[in-house]
Coordinates of C-alpha atoms in Angstrom, one line a residue:
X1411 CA 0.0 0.0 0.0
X1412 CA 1.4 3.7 -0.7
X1413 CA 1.8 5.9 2.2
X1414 CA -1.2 7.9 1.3
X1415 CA -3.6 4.9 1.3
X1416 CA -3.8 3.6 4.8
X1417 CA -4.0 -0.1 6.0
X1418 CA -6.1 -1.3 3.5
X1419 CA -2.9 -3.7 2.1
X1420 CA -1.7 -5.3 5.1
X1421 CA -2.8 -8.9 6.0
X1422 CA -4.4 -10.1 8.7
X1423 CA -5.1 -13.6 9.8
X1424 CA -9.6 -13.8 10.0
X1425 CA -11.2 -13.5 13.2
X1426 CA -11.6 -16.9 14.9
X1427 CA -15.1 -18.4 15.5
X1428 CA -16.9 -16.7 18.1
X1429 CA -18.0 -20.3 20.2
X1430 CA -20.1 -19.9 23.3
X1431 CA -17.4 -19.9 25.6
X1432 CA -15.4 -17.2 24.2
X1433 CA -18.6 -14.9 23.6
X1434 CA -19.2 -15.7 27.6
X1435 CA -15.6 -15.0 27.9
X1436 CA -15.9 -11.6 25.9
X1437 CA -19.6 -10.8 28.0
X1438 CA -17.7 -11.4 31.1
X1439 CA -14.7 -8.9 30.1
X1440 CA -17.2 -6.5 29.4
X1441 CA -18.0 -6.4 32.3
X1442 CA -14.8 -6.0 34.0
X1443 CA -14.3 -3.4 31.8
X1444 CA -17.6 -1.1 32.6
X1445 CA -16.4 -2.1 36.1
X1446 CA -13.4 -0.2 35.9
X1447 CA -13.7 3.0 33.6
X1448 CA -15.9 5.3 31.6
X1449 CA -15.5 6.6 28.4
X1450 CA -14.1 10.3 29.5
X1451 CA -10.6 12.3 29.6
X1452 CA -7.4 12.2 28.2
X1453 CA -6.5 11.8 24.2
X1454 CA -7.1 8.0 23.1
X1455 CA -4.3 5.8 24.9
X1456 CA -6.2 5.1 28.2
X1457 CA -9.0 6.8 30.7
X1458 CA -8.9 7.7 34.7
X1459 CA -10.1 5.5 36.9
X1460 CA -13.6 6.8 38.8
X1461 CA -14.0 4.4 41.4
X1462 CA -12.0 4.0 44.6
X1463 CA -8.6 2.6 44.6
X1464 CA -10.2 -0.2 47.2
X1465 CA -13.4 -0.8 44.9
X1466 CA -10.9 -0.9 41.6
X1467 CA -8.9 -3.3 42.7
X1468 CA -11.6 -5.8 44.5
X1469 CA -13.2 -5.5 41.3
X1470 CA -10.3 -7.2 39.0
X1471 CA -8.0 -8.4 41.0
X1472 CA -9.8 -11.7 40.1
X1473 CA -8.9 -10.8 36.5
X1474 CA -5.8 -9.3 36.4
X1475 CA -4.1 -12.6 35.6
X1476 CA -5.9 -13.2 32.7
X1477 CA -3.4 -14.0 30.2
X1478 CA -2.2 -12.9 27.1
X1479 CA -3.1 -14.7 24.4
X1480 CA -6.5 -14.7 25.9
X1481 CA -6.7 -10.8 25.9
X1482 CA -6.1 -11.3 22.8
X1483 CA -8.8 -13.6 21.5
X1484 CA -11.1 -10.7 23.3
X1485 CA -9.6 -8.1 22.0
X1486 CA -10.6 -9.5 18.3
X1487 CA -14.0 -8.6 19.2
X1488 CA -13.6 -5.0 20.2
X1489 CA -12.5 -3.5 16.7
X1490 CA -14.1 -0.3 18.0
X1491 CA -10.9 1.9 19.3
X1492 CA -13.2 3.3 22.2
X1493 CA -13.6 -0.3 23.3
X1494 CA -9.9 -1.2 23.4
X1495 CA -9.1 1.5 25.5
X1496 CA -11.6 1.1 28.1
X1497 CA -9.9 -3.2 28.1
X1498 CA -6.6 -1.5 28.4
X1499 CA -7.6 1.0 31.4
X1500 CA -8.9 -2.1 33.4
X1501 CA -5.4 -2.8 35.2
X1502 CA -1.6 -2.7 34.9
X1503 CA -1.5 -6.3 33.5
X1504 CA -4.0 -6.0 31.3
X1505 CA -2.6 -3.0 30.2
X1506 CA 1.1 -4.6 29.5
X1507 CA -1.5 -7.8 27.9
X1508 CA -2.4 -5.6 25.7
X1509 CA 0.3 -4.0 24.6
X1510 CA 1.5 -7.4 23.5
X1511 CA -1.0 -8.3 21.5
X1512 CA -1.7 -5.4 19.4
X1513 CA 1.3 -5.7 16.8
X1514 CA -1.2 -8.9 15.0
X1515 CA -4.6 -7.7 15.5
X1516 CA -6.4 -6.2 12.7
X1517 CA -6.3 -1.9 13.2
X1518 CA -9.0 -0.6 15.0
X1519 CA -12.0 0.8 13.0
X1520 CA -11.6 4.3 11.7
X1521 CA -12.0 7.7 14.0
X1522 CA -14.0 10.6 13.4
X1523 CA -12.1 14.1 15.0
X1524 CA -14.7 16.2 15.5
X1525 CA -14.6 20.4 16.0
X1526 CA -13.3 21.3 19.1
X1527 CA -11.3 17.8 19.0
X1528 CA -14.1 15.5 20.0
X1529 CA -13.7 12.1 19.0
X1530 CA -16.0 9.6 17.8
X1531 CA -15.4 5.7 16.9
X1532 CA -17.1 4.0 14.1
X1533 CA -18.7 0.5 15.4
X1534 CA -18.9 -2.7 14.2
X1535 CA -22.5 -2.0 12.9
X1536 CA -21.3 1.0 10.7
X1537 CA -22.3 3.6 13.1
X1538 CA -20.7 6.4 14.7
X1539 CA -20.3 5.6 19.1
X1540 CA -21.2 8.4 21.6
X1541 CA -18.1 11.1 21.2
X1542 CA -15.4 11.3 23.6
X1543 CA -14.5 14.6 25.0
X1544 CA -10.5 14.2 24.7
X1545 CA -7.8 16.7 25.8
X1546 CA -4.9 17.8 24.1
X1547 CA -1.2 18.6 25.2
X1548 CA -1.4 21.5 26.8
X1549 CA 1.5 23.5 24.9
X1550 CA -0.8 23.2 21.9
X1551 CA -3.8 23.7 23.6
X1552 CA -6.7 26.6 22.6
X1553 CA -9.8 28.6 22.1
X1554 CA -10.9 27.5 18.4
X1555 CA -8.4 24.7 17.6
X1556 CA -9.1 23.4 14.4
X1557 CA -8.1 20.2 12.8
X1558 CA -7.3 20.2 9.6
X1559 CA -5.6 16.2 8.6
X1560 CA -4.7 13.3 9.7
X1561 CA -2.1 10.3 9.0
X1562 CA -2.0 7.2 10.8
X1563 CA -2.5 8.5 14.5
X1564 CA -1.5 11.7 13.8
X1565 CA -3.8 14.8 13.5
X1566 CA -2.7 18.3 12.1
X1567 CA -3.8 20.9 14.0
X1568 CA -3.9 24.6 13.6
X1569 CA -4.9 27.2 16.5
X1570 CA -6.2 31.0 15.3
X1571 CA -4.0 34.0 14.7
X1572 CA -3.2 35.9 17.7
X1573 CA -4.2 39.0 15.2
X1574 CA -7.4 37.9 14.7
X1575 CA -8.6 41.2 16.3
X1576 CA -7.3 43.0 13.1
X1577 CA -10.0 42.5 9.9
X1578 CA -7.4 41.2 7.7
X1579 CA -6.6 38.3 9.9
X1580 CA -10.0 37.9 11.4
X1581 CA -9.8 34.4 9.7
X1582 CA -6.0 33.3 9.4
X1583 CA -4.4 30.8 11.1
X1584 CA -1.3 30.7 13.6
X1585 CA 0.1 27.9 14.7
X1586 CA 0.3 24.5 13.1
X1587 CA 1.1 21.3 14.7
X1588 CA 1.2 17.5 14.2
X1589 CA -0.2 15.6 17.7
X1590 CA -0.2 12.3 18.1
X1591 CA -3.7 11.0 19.3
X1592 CA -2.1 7.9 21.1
X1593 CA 1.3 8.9 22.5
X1594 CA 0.2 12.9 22.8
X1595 CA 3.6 13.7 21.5
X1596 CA 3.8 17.0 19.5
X1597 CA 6.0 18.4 16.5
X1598 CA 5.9 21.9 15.9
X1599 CA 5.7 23.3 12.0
X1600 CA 6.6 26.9 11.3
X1601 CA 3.5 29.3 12.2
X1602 CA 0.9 30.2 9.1
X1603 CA 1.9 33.9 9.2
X1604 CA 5.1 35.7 7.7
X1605 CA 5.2 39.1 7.7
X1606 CA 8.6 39.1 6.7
X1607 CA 10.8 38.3 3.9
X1608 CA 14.2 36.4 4.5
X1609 CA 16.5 38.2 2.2
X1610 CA 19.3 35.8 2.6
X1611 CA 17.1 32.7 1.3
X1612 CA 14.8 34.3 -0.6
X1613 CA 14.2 32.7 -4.0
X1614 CA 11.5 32.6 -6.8
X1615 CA 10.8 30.6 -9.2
X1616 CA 8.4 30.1 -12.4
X1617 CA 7.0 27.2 -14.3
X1618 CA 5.2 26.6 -17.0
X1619 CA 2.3 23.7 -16.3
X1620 CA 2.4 21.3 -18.9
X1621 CA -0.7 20.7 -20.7
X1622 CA -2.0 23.8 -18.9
X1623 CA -2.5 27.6 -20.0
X1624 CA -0.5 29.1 -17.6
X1625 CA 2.2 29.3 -14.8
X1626 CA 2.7 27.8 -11.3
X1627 CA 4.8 30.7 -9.2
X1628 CA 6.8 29.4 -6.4
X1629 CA 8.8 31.7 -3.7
X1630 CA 10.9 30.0 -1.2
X1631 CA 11.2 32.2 2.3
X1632 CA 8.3 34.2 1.6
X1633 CA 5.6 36.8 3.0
X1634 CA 2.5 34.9 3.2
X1635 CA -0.9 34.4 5.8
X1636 CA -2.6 31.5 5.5
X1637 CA -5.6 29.8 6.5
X1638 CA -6.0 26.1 5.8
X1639 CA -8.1 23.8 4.6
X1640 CA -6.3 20.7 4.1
X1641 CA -3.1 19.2 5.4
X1642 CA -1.5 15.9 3.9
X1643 CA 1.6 14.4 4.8
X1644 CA 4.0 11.9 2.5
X1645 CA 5.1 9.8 5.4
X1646 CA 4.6 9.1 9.1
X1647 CA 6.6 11.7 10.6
X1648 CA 9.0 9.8 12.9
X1649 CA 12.6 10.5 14.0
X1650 CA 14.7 10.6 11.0
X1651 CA 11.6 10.6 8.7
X1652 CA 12.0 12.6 5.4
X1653 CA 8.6 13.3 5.5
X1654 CA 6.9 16.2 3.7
X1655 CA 3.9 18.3 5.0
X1656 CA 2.1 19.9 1.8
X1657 CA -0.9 22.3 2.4
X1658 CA -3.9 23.9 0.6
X1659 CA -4.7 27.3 2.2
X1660 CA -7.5 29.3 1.1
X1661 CA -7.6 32.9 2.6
X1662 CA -9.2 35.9 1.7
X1663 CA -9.5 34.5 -1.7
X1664 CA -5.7 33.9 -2.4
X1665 CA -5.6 29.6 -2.5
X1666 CA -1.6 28.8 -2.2
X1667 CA -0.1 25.7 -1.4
X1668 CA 2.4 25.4 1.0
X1669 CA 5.3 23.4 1.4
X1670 CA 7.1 22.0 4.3
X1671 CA 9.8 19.5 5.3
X1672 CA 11.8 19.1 8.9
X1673 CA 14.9 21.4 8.9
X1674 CA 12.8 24.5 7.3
X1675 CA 12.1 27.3 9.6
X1676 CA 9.3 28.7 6.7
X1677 CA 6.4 27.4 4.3
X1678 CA 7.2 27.3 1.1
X1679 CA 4.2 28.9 -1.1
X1680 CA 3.1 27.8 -4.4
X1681 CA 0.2 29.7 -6.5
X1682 CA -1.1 29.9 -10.2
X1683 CA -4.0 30.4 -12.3
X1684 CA -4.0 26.9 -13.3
X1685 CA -4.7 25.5 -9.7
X1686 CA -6.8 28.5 -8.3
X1687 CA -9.5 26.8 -5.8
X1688 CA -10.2 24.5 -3.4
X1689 CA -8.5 21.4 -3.9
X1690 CA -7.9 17.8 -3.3
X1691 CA -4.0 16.5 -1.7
X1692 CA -2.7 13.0 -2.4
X1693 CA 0.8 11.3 -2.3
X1694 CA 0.9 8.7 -5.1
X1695 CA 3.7 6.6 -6.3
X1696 CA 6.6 9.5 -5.4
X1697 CA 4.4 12.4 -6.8
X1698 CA 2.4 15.0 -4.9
X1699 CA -1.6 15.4 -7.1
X1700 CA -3.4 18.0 -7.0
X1701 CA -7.5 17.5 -7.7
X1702 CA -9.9 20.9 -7.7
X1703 CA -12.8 20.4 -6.0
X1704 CA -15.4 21.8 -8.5
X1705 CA -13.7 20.5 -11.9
X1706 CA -11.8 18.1 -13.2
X1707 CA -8.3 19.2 -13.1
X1708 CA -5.9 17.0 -12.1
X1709 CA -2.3 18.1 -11.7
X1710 CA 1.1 16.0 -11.1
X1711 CA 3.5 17.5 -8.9
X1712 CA 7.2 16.3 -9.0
X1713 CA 9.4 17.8 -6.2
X1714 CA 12.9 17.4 -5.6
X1715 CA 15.5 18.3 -2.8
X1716 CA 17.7 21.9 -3.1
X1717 CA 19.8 24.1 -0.6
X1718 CA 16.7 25.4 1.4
X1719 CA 14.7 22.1 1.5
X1720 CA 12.9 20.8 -1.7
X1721 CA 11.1 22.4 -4.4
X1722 CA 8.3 21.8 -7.2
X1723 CA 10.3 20.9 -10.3
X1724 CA 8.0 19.9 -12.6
X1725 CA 4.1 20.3 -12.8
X1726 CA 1.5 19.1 -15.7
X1727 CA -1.7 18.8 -15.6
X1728 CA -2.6 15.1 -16.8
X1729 CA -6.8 14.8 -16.7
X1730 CA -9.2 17.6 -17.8
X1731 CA -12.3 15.7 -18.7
X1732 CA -14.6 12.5 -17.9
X1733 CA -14.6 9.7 -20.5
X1734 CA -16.1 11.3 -23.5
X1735 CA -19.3 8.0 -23.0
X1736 CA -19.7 9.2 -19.6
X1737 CA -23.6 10.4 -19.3
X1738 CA -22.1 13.3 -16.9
X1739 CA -19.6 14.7 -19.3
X1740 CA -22.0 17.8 -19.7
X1741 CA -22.3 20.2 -17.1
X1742 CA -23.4 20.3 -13.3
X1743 CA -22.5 21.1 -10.5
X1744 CA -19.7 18.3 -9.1
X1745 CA -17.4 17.5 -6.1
X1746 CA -14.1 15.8 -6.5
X1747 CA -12.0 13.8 -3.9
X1748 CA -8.9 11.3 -4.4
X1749 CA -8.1 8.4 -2.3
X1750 CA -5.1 5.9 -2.9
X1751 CA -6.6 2.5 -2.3
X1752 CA -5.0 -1.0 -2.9
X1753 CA -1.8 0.6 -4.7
X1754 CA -4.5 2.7 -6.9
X1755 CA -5.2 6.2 -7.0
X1756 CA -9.3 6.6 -7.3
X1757 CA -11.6 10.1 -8.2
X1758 CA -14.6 10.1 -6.6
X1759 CA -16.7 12.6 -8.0
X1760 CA -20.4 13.6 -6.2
X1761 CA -22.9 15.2 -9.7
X1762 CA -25.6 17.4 -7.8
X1763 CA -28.0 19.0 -9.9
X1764 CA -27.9 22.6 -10.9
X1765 CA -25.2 23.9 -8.2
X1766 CA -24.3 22.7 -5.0
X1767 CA -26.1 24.9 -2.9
X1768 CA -29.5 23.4 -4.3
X1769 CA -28.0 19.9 -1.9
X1770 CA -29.3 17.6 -4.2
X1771 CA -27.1 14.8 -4.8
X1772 CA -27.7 13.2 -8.1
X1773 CA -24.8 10.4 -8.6
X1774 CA -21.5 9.3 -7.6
X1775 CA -19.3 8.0 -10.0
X1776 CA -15.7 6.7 -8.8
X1777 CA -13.0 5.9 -11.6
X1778 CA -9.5 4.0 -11.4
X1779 CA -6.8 6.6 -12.6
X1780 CA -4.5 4.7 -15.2
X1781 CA -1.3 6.8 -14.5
X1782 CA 0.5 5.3 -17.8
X1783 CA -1.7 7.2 -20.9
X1784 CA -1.5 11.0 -21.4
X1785 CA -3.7 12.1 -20.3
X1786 CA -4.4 9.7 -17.8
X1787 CA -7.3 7.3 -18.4
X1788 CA -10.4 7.0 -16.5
X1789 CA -12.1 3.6 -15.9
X1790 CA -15.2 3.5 -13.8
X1791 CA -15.5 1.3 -10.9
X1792 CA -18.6 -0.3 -8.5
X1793 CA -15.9 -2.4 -6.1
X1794 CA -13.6 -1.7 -3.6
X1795 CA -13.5 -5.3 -2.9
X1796 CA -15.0 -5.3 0.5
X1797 CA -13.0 -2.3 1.5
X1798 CA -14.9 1.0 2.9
X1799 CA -13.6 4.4 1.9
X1800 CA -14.1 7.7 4.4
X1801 CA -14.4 11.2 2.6
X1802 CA -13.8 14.7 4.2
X1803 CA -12.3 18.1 4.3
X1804 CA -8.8 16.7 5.7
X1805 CA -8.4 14.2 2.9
X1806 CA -9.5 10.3 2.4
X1807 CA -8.8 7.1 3.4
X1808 CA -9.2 3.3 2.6
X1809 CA -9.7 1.0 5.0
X1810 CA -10.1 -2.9 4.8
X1811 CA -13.6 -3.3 6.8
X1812 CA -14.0 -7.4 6.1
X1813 CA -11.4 -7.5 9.0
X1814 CA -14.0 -6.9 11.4
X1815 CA -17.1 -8.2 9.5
X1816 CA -18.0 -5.0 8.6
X1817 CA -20.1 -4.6 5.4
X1818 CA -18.3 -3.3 2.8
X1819 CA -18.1 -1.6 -0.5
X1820 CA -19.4 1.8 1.2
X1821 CA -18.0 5.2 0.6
X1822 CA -18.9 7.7 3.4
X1823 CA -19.3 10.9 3.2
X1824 CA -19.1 13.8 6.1
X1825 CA -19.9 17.7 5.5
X1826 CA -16.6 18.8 4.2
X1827 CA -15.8 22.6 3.0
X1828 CA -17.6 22.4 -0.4
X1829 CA -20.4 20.5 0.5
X1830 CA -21.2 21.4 4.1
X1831 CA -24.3 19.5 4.4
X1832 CA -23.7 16.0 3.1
X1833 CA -23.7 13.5 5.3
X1834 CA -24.5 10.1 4.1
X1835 CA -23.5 6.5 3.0
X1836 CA -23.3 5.6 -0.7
X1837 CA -23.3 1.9 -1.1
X1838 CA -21.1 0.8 -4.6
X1839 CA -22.7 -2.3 -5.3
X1840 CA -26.0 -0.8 -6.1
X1841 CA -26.1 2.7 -5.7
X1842 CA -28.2 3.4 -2.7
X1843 CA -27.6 5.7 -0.4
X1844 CA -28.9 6.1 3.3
X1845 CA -28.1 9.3 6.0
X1846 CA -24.9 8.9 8.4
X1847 CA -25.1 10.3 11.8
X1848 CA -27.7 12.4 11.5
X1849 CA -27.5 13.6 15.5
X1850 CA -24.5 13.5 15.9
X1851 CA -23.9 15.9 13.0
X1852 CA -27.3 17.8 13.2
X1853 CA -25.4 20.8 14.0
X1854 CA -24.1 21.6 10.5
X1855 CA -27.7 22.8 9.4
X1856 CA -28.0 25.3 12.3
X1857 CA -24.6 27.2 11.9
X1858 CA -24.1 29.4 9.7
X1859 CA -21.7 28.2 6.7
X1860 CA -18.9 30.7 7.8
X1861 CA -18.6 29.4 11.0
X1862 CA -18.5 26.0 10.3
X1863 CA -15.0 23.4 11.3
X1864 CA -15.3 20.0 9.3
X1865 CA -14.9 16.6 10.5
X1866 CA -11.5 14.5 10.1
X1867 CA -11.2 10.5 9.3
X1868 CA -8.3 9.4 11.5
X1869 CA -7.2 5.7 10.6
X1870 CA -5.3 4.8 13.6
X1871 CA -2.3 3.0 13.3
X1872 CA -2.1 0.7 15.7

């Protein structure tokens, strides 16, 4: 699997038969577990104890020398992250148990970040659980934190300019951040506003987009104020990691991209006519692509390493247009999102009729991307082979849901920055769709669209 795709390609032996001793053995854990903690407090990893210290440990000490390989039979049936926690939080040994037996169990099922960093699991049954009220690290903690991407366990987050006082940066961003949701460690990236140009380093450069009618402008150690809409990253950014950090900002009307890699102290910004609006970020096979939103415009990004970090070296724009059969070639009003999925790089693309802001959904259409033709090909697709795909603001994901028994061949879809109000489940094997959390994200059609934060799909790693 690429590094933008997440786990769908790793392999996983099936979940044994569930006999009626191991279902009494997983009833009776349950209990332990509701014994011992509540779903409340602090980031994903584990949760306080409420109970006495006395009442705790009367409660499992019968338990605690359960052993490991037993945990782990349980554990196969709590594929809900929430779930595995609240096992873990039981006791010491069944914390260390744990630990132990997580490196060949199936990942848990995918995470939806809320706004103001609320957490919610998807269950077994394809439903969102009750959210989790989580904290962050308090060095990045604050009024309004938004975030704005995910990759494995890590979240991007971005907190609001200290000008905001000041009309111009009333909606800009400050800080930026990568948090882990599990370990609650946190790398600082260079802060979204530069007032400043660094003379020494300063550079700018001009390309012409291949197969496009204009220029791409890139300026290394530049002035720029940025507010973002989506953050993608190349690789997991670990010690050592040559990871890159590319962003699609969108503020006062200016879109940019912005680039970043550990050892820079700014963003590098990227603009053009070609590539003006709200877009779509992917890592693919080495190369950065670039999807807008509202047409289909893809764009190939190659970047390579200089004196002041990397740079774009080469851009082209390799798909302008649906297959020429396709009943939706003509006009209307569409949304387009990428996912990398089973070493493939898929368009999903949502047809509404008239313009967006009527919210009726006509059709989805997803299409295969064969990178070998100019321009690349199209081929339409109604499988993901079991797998479930999870669409938002802060990018998509795969994820291979007949590890748990969950059904599959679903795409779902959560109000993202283009379509604020869509939130549903489109079924690819025959075209239904049905709503998808409709409480829990109710509020979306009582705030005003200028206010709004969007969800995040985080596919935990572990």
């Amino acid at each position: 699997m690429d590094s933008g795709g997440g786990n769908s390609g790793k392999q996983f032996d099936e979940m044994p038969p569930c006999s009626s001793d191991q279902e009494s053995l997983r009833r009776r854990s349950v209990a332990v577990m509701d014994s011992g903690c509540e779903r409340s407090g602090v980031m994903l990893d584990e949760m306080p104890q409420t109970r006495s210290r006395s009442e705790f440990d009367a409660g499992v000490s019968l338990w605690a020398g359960l052993l490991p390989d037993i945990l782990g039979v349980v554990l196969r049936f709590f594929p809900c992250l929430a779930d595995r926690a609240r096992l873990r939080s039981v006791c010491r040994q069944w914390r260390v148990g744990v630990q132990g037996c997580l490196h060949v169990l199936p990942p848990p099922l995918p995470i939806l970040v809320l706004p103001e960093f609320k957490f919610s699991s998807l269950s077994e049954k394809g439903e969102l659980m009750p959210v989790r009220c989580v904290s962050v690290p308090k060095e990045v903690a604050a009024d309004d934190l938004r975030c704005v991407g995910s990759f494995d366990g890590w979240l991007v987050g971005v907190t609001p300019s200290k000008k905001r006082n000041d009309k111009y940066y009333r909606d800009a961003d400050g800080e930026c951040f990568l948090v882990n949701a599990f370990s609650r460690k946190v790398i600082h990236l260079p802060p979204l506003s530069n007032s400043h140009y660094d003379y020494d380093a300063y550079s700018r450069k001009s390309l012409r987009v291949i197969n496009g009618c204009s220029e791409v402008h890139f300026g290394a150690n530049d002035v720029y104020t940025m507010s973002l809409c989506q953050v993608v990253l190349s690789a997991s950014p670990d010690p050592g990691s040559k990871y890159i950090v590319v962003a699609s900002s969108y503020h006062k009307g200016a879109p940019v991209l912005a680039l970043w890699q550990p050892g820079m102290t700014l963003w590098h910004v990227c603009s053009g006519v070609d590539i003006d609006g709200l877009k779509d970020l992917a890592f693919y096979q080495g190369k950065l692509y670039v999807l807008l939103r509202h047409r289909t415009r893809l764009f190939s990004c190659e970047l390579e390493e200089d004196d002041r970090g990397f740079i774009v070296s080469r851009i082209e724009c390799c798909l302008t247009e649906l297959p020429h059969n396709d009943p939706y070639q003509e006009g209307g009003a569409i949304s387009c999102n990428m996912v990398v999925w089973r070493g493939e790089l898929l368009v999903i693309i949502r047809h509404y009729i008239d313009d967006f802001r009527n919210r009726q959904l006509l059709k989805v259409q997803v299409f295969a991307l064969d990178v070998n033709t100019n321009p690349y090909g199209l081929s339409e697709i109604h499988s993901i082979s079991g797998d479930c795909i999870f669409v938002g603001s802060g990018g998509c994901k795969s994820f291979p849901a007949s590890l748990h028994g969950v059904e599959g061949d679903l795409i779902y879809f959560v109000p993202d920055d283009w379509k604020p109000h869509d939130r549903f489940v489109y079924s690819m094997r025959d075209g239904r769709m049905r709503p998808f959390a409709a409480q829990l994200l109710a509020c979306y059609f009582d705030m005003p669209e200028e206010n709004l934060d969007f969800p995040v799909w985080l596919l935990p790693s572990q």
